[in-house]
Coordinates of C-alpha atoms in Angstrom, one line a residue:
X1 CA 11.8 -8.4 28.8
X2 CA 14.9 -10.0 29.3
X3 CA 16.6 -12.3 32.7
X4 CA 19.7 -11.2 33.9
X5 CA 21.6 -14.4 35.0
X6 CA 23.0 -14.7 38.7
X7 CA 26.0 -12.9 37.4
X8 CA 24.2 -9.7 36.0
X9 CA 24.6 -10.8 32.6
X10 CA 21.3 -10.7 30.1
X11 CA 19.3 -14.0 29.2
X12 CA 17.6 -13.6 26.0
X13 CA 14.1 -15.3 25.5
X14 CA 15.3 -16.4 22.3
X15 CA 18.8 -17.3 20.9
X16 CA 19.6 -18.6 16.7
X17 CA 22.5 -19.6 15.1
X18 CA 23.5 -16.2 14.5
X19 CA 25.6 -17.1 18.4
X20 CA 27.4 -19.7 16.3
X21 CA 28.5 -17.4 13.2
X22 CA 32.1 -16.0 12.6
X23 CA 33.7 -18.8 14.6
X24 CA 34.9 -22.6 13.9
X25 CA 33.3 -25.1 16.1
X26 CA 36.6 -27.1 16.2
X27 CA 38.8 -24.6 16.7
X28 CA 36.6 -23.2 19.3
X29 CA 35.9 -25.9 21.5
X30 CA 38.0 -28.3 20.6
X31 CA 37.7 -32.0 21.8
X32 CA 36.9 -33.7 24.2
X33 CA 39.9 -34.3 25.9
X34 CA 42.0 -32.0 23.8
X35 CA 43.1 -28.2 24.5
X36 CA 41.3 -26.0 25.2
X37 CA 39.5 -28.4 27.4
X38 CA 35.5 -26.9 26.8
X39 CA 34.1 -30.0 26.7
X40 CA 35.2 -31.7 29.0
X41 CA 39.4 -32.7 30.3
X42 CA 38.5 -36.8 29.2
X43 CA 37.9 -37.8 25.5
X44 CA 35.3 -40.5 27.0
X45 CA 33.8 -38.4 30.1
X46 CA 30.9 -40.3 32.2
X47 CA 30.6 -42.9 28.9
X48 CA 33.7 -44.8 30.1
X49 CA 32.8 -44.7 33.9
X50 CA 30.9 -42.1 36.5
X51 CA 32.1 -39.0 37.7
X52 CA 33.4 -39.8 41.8
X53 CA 31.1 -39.9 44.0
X54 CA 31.8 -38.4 47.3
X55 CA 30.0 -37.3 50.4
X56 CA 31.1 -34.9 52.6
X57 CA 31.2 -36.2 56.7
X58 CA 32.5 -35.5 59.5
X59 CA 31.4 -34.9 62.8
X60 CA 31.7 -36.0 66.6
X61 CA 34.6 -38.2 67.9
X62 CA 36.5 -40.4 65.0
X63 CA 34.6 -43.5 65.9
X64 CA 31.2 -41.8 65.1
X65 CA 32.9 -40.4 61.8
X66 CA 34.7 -43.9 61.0
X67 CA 30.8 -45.3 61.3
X68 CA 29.6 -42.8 59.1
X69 CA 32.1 -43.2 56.5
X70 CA 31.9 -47.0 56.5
X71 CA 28.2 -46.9 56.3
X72 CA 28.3 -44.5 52.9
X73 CA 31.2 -47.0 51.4
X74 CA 28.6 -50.0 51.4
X75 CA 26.1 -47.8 49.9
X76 CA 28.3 -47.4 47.5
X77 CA 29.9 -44.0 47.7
X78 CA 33.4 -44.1 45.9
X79 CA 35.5 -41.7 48.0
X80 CA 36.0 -40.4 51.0
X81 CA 35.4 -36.4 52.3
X82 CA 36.3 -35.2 56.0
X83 CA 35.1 -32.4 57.2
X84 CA 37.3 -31.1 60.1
X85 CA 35.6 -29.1 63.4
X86 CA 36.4 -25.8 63.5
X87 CA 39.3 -25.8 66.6
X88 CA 41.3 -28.7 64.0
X89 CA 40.9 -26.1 61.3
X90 CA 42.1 -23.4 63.0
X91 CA 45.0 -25.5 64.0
X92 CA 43.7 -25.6 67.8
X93 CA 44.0 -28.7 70.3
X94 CA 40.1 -29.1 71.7
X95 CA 41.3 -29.0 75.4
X96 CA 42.4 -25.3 74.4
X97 CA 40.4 -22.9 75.9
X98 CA 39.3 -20.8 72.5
X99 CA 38.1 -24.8 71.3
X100 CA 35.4 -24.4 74.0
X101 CA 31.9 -24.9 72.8
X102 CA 33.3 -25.8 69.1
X103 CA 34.6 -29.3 69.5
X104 CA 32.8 -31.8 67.1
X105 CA 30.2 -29.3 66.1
X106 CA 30.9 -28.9 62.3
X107 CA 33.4 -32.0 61.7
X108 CA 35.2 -34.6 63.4
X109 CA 38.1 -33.6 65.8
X110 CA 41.7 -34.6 65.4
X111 CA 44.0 -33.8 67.6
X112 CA 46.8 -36.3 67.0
X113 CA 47.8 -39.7 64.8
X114 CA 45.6 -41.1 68.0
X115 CA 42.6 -39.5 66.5
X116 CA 43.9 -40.0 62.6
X117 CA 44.0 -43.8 63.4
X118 CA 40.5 -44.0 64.9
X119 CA 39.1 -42.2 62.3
X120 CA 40.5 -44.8 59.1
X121 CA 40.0 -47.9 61.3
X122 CA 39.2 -50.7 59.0
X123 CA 39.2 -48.8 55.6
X124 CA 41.7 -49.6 53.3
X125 CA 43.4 -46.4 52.4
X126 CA 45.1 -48.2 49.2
X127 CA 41.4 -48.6 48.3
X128 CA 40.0 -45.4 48.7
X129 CA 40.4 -42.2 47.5
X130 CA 40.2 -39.1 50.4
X131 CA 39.9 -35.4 50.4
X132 CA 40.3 -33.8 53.1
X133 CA 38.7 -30.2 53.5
X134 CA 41.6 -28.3 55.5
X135 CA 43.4 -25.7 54.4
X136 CA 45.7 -24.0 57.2
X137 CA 46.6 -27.0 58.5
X138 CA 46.5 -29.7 55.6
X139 CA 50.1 -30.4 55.4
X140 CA 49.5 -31.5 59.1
X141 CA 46.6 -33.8 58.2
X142 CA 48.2 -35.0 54.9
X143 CA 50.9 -36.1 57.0
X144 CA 48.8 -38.3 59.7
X145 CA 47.1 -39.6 57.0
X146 CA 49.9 -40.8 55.6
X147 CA 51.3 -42.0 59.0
X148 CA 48.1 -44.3 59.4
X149 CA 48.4 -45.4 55.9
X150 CA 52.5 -46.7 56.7
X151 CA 50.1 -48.5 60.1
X152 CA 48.8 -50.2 57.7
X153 CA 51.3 -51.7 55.2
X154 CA 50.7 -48.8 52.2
X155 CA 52.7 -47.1 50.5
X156 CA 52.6 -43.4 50.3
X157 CA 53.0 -43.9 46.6
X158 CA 49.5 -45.4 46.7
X159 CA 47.5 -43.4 48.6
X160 CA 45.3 -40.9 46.2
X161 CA 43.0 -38.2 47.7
X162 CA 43.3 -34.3 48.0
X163 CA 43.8 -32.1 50.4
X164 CA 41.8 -28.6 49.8
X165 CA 45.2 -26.6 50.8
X166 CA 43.8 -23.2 49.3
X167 CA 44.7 -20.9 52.4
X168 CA 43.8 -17.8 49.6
X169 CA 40.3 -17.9 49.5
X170 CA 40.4 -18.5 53.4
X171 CA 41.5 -14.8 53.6
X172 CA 38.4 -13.4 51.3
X173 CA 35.6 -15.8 52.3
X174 CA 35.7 -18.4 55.3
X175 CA 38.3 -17.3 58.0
X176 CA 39.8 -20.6 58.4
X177 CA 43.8 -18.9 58.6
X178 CA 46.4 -19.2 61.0
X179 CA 49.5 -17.6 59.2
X180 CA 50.3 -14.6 57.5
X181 CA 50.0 -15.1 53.1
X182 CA 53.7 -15.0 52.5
X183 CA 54.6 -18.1 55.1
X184 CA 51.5 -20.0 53.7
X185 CA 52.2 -19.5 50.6
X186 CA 55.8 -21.3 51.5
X187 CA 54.2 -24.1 53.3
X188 CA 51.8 -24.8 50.2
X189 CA 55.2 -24.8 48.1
X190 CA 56.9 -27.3 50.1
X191 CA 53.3 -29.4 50.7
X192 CA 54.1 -29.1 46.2
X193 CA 57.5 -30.3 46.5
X194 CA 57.0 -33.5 49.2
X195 CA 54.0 -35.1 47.4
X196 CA 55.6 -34.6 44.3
X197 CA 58.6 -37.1 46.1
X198 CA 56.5 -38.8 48.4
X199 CA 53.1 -39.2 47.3
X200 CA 53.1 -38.3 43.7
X201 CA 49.5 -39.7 43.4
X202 CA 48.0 -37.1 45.7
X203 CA 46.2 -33.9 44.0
X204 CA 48.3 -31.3 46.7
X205 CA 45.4 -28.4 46.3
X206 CA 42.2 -27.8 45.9
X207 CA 41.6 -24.1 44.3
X208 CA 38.2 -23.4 45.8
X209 CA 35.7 -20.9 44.5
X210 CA 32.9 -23.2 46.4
X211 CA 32.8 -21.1 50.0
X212 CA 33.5 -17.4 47.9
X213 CA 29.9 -18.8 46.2
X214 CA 28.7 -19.6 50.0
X215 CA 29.7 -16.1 50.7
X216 CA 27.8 -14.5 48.3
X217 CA 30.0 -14.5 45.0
X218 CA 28.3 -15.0 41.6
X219 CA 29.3 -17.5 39.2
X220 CA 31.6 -14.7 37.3
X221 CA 33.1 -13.8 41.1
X222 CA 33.6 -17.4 41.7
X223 CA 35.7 -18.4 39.1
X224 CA 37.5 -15.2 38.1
X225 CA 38.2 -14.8 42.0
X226 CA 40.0 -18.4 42.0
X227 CA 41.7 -18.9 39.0
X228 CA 43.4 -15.7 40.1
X229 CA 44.3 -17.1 43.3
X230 CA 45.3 -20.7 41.3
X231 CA 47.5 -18.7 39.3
X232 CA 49.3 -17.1 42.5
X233 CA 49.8 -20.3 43.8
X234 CA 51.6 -21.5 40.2
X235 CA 53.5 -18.4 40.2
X236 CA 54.7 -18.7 43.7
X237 CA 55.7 -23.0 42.6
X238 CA 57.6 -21.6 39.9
X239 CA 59.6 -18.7 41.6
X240 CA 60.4 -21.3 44.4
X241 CA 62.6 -22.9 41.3
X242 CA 59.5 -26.2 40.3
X243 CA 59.0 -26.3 36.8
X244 CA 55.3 -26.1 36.0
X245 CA 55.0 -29.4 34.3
X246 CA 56.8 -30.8 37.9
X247 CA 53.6 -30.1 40.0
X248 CA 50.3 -28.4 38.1
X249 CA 49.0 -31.6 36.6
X250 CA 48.0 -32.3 40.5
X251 CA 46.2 -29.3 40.7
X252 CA 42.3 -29.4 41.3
X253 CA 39.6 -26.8 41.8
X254 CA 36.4 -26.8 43.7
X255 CA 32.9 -25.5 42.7
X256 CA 29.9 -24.9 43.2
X257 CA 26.7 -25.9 41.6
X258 CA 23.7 -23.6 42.1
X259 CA 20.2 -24.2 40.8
X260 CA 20.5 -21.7 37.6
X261 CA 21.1 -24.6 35.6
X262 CA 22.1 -23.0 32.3
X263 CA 24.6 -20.1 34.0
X264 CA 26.4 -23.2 35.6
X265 CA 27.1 -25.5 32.6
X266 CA 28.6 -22.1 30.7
X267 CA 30.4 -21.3 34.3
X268 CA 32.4 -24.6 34.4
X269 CA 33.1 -24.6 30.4
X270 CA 34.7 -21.3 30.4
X271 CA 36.2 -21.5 33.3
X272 CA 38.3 -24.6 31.5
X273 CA 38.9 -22.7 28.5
X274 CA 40.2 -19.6 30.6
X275 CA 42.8 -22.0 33.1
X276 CA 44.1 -23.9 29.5
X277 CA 45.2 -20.7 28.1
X278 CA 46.6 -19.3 31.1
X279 CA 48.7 -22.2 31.6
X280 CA 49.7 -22.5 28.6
X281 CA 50.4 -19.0 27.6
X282 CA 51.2 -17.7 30.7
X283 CA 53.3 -20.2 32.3
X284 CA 54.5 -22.0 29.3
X285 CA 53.0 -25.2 30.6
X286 CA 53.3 -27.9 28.1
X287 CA 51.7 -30.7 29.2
X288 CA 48.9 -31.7 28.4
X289 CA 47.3 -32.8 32.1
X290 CA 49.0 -29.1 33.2
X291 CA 46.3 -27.1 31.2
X292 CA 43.1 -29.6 32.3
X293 CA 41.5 -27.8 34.8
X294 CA 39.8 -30.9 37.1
X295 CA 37.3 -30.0 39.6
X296 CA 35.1 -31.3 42.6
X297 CA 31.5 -29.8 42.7
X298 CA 29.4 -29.3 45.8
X299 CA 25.5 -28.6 45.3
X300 CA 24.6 -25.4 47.0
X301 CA 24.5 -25.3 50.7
X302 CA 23.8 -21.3 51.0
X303 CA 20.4 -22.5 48.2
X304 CA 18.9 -24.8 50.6
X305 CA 15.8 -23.6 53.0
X306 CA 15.2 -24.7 56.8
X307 CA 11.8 -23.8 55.5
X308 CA 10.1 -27.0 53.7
X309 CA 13.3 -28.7 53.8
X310 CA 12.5 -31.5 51.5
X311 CA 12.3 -29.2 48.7
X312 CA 15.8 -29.1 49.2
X313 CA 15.8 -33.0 47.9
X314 CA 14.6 -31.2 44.3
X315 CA 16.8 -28.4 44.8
X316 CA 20.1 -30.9 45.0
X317 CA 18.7 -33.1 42.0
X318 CA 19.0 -30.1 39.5
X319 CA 22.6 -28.2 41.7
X320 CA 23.8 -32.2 40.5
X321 CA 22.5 -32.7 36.8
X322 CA 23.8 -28.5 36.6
X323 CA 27.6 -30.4 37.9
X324 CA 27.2 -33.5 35.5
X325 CA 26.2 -31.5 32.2
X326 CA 29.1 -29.1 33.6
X327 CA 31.5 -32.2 33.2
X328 CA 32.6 -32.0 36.7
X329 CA 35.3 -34.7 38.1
X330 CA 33.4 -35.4 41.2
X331 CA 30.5 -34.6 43.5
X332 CA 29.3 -34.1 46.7
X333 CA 25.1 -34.0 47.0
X334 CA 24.0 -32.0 50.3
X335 CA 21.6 -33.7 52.2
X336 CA 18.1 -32.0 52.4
X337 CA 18.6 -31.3 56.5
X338 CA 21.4 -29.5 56.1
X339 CA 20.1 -26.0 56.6
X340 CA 19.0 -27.5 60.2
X341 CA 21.6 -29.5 61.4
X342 CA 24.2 -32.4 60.5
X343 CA 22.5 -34.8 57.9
X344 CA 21.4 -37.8 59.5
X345 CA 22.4 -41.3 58.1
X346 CA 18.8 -41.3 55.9
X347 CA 19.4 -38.3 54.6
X348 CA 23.0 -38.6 53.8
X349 CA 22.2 -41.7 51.9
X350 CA 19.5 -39.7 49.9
X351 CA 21.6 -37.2 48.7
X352 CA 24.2 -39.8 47.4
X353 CA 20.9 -41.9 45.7
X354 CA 20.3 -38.7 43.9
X355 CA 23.6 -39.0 42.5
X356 CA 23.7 -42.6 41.6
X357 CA 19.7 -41.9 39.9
X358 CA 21.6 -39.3 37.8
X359 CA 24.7 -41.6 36.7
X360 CA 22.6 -44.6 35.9
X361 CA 18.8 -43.9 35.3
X362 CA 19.5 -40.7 33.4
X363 CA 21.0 -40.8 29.9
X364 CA 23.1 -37.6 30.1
X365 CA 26.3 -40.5 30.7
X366 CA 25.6 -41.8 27.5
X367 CA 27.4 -38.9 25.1
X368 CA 30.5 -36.0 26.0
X369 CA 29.1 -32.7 26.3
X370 CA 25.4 -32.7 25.6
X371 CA 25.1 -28.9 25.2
X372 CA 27.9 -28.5 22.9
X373 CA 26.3 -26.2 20.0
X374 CA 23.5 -25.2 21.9
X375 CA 23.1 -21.6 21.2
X376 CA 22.6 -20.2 24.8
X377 CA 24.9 -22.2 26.2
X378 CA 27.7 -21.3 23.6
X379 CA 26.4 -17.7 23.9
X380 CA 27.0 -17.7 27.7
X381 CA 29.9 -19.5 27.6
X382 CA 31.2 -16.2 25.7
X383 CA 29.5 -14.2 28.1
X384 CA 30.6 -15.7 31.3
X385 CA 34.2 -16.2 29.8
X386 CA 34.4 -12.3 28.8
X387 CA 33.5 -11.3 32.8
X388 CA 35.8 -13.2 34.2
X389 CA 39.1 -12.2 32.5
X390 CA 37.7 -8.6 32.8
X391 CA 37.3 -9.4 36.7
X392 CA 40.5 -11.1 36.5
X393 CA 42.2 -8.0 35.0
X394 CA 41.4 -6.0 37.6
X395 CA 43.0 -8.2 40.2
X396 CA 45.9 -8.3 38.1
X397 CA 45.9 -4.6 38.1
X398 CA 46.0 -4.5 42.3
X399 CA 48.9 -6.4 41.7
X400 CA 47.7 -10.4 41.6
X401 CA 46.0 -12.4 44.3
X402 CA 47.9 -11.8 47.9
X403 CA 47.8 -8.2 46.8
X404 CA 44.2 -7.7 46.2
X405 CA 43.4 -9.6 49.3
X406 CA 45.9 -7.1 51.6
X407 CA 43.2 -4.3 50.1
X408 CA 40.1 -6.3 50.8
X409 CA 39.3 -6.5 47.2
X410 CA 37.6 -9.7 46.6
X411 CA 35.9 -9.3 49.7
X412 CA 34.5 -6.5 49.3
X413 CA 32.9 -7.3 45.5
X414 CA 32.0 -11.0 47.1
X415 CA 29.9 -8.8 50.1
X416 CA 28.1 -6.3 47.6
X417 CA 27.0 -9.6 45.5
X418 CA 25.8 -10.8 49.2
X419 CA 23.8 -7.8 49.9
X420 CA 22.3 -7.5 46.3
X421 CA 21.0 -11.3 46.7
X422 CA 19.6 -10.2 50.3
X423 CA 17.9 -7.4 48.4
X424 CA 16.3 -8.8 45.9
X425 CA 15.3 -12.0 48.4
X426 CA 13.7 -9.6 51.1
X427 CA 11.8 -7.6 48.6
X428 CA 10.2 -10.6 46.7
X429 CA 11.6 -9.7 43.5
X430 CA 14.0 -13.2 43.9
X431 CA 11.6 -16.3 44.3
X432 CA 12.6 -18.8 47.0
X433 CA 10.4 -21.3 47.5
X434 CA 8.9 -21.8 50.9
X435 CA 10.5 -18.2 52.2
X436 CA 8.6 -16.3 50.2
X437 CA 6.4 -17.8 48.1
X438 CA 4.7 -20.8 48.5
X439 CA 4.9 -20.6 52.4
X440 CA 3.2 -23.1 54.8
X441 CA 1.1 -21.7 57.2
X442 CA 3.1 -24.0 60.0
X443 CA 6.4 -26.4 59.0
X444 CA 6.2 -30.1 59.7
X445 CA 7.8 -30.9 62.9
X446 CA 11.9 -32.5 62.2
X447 CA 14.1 -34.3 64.9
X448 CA 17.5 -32.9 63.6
X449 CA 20.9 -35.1 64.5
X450 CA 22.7 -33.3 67.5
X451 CA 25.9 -33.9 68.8
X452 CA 26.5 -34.7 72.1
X453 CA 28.5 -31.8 74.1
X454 CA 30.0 -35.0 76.0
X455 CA 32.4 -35.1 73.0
X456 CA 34.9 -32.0 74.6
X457 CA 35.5 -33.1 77.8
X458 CA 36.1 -36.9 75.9
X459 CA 38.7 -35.0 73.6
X460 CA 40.4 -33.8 76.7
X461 CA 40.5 -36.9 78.4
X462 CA 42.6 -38.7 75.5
X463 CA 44.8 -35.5 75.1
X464 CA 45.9 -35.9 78.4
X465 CA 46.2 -39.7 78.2
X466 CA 48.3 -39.0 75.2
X467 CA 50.7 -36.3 76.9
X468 CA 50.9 -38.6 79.6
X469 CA 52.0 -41.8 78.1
X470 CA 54.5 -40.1 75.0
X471 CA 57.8 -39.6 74.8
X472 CA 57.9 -36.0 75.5
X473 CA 61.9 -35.2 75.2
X474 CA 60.9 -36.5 71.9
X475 CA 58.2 -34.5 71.5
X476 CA 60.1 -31.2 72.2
X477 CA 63.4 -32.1 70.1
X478 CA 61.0 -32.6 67.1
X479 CA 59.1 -29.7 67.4
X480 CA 62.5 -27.7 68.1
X481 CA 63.8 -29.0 64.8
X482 CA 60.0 -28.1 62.5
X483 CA 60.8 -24.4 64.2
X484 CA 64.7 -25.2 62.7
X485 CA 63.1 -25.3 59.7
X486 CA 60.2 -23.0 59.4
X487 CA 63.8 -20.3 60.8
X488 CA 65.3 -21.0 57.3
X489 CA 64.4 -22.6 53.6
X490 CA 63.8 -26.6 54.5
X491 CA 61.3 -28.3 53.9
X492 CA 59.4 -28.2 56.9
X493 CA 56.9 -31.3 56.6
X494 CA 59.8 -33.5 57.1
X495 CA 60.1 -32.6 60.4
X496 CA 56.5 -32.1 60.7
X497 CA 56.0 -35.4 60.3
X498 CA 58.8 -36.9 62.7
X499 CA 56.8 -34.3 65.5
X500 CA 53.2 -35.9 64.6
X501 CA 55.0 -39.6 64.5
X502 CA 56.3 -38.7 67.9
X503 CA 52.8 -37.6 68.7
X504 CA 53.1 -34.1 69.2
X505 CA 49.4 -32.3 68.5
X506 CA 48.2 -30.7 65.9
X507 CA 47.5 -27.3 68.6
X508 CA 51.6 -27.5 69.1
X509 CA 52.3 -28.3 66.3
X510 CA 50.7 -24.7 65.1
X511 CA 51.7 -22.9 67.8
X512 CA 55.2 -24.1 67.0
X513 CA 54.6 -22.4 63.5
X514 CA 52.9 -19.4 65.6
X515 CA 55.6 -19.0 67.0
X516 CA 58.0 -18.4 63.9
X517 CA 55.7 -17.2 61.4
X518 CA 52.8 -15.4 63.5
X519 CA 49.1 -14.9 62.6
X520 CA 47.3 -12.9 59.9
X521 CA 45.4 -10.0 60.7
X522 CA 42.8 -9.0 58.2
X523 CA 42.7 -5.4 57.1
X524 CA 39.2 -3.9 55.2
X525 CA 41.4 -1.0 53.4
X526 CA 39.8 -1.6 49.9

């Protein structure tokens, strides 16, 4: 009897080369390198040098993140990833009331350049690539990032990085939005238009299907779900007068990497081939670095168990080699704790050995594309590919994107995914290993990393120390002059940044925007 794959689709025991008949290989996939991008968007891939390595961190005050951050640098991590608390995602200050209880919890807080400072002391940022997981807010972080970096004697022009930026999938999976879709769809335009001036080296979004995945979405959901969001924000670029070539070679994506090995290596090939013909075709793109779709993985988070949690060390190990054979750009490794609590500084260095045993004691970085041929993997590929454009056509049929999401759309297919999973889980019929099957009779004893509630009332202490000692008339005049903007067509992270320089917040800084632009309210019409 046949598998189904974590999309629905079937897994045959067996597959021959009758998958390979009635097509050209080179025509088909292509090269390396070359369009349509299948095997991989580099001629050389991992043979020239290693995929980026990146951990995800973030938590506490900036001076227990800026130890963190310098402590995975000398073992040997080669970039940077911040993950922001939940009050500096939402766009709150944490001496706000609604901060209460959230400050420091799932990422480090910033509430001003102060912070931003703090945070980068004594890293090069000419040196080291950053992404920075905000989306709401990133212009705002972007831009005291970039403030520290002119602290420091470098050029905006040098700073690389990404800033996640995708306010979209905010609205179907995670939460994380402030403002209505049509004024964040502006600010993501003129975020587009000011790197592309000012820090041309900077990838200004990161699509990401990664939380819809969290959520519940399978591999088809995942990628069908955001390229359709990627090609909202393209089309929104363009009708704001950018030609395509202008800004979508600093496009990225995020993804995830789930255990189903085989499903994941035909998810990230397709989903190169679909995003090269879209651009292409659709959007008359003709560029070469346009049509590459280039993507960040993160292993599973929502596939690791508080149960046995060093299973979770194997787990990672095959969510990783599924990112590498996948041809992914760069990767994050979740720790093994992470279903508990905030990795500690063992197990943080664990999950980046894992990837460092895959780049250099494994040969799959000695050849481009080692499944190229094989006949399931081409076979899925197909199969995967097929889904998602018929997923994708029925966005397109609500009307694209924004339009879908005002009717819950996306949501709504992500949370009958969810509740299938759940399903199967509870009634046995999906193994997971040490829930159950496999139990222990009683878990090991763990001593998780906490975070010391001390943090909030520290945050409010330098807020106030900071209102106290700026310039406020300053302070107000910029702020009056962002809401100037934000009024009319300007560019608004011009004055965004004179505001942050003059040390405004990032909570009034938002609320300035509040003010103008308002807040989205979901709706669950679909």
């Amino acid at each position: 009897m046949a598998r189904e794959s974590e999309s629905g689709l079937p897994i045959e025991p067996v597959y021959g080369p009758e998958v390979l008949e009635g097509w050209d290989p080179v025509e088909r996939l292509g090269e390396p390198g070359a369009y349509p991008f299948t095997r991989g968007v580099y001629p050389s891939m991992y043979t020239g040098r290693p995929w980026t390595m990146r951990q995800y961190a973030g938590f506490g005050t900036a001076v227990e993140s800026n130890a963190r951050y310098k402590q995975l640098i000398a073992n040997g991590t080669m970039g940077l990833s911040v993950a922001f608390d939940l009050p500096t995602q939402m766009g709150h200050d944490s001496d706000a009331p609604i901060a209460h209880g959230e400050v420091g919890k799932v990422g480090v807080a910033i509430d001003s350049v102060d912070d931003m400072r703090v945070l980068f002391g004594g890293i090069p940022l000419d040196r080291v690539s950053t992404s920075m997981t905000i989306n709401a807010p990133a212009a705002l972080l972007l831009l005291l990032y970039q403030l520290v970096a002119e602290e420091q004697g470098v050029a905006a022009e040098k700073l690389t990085g990404t800033i996640q930026n995708d306010v979209l999938k905010e609205y179907i999976a995670r939460g994380t939005y402030i403002f209505p879709p049509k004024p964040s769809l502006r600010l993501i335009a003129d975020i587009f238009r000011y790197c592309r001036a000012e820090v041309p080296k900077w990838n200004t979004i990161s699509i990401s299907g990664y939380h819809m995945a969290e959520a519940g979405a399978s591999p088809v959901q995942e990628i069908a779900f955001t390229l359709a969001d990627g090609i909202e924000y393209v089309r929104t670029a363009v009708a704001a007068g950018m030609d395509v070539d202008d800004f979508a070679p600093r496009l990225s994506f995020f993804f995830v990497a789930r255990t189903t090995l085989l499903e994941e290596v035909a998810k990230f090939r397709a989903a190169r081939r679909i995003w090269a013909r879209v651009m292409r075709e659709e959007f008359g793109a003709r560029d070469p670095k346009s049509m590459m779709l280039r993507f960040h993985t993160q292993t599973a988070g929502v596939q690791l168990t508080a149960q046995q949690p060093e299973v979770n060390l194997v787990r990672v190990a095959v969510q990783g080699l599924a990112a590498v054979l996948g041809g992914t750009q760069s990767l994050h490794t979740n720790s093994f704790d992470e279903a508990i609590a905030l990795p500690t500084d063992k197990s943080a260095r664990l999950a980046l050995r894992t990837q460092q045993v895959l780049a250099f004691e494994t040969d799959v970085t000695a050849t481009v594309d080692p499944f190229a041929g094989s006949y399931v993997i081409e076979r899925m590929t197909d199969e995967v590919e097929a889904a998602v454009l018929e997923l994708m056509g029925k966005v397109e049929d609500l009307g694209g994107a924004v339009a879908a999401i005002e009717r819950g759309f996306q949501k709504s297919e992500i949370e009958r995914n969810a509740y299938r999973i759940a399903q199967e889980t509870d009634a046995g019929e999906r193994v997971v290993v040490g829930v159950n099957r496999f139990q222990l009779d009683e878990e090991e004893p763990y001593e998780p990393l906490r975070v010391d509630p001390a943090i909030e009332a520290q945050q409010a202490e330098r807020l106030a120390k900071l209102r106290a000692e700026r310039d406020q008339a300053a302070v107000d005049a910029a702020l009056a002059d962002l809401k100037k903007a934000a009024e009319g067509t300007d560019n608004v992270l011009y004055p965004m940044k004179d505001a942050l320089k003059a040390r405004a917040t990032v909570g009034e800084v938002c609320n300035a925007l509040r003010e103008v632009w308002g807040t989205y309210v979901p709706s669950d019409v679909f």
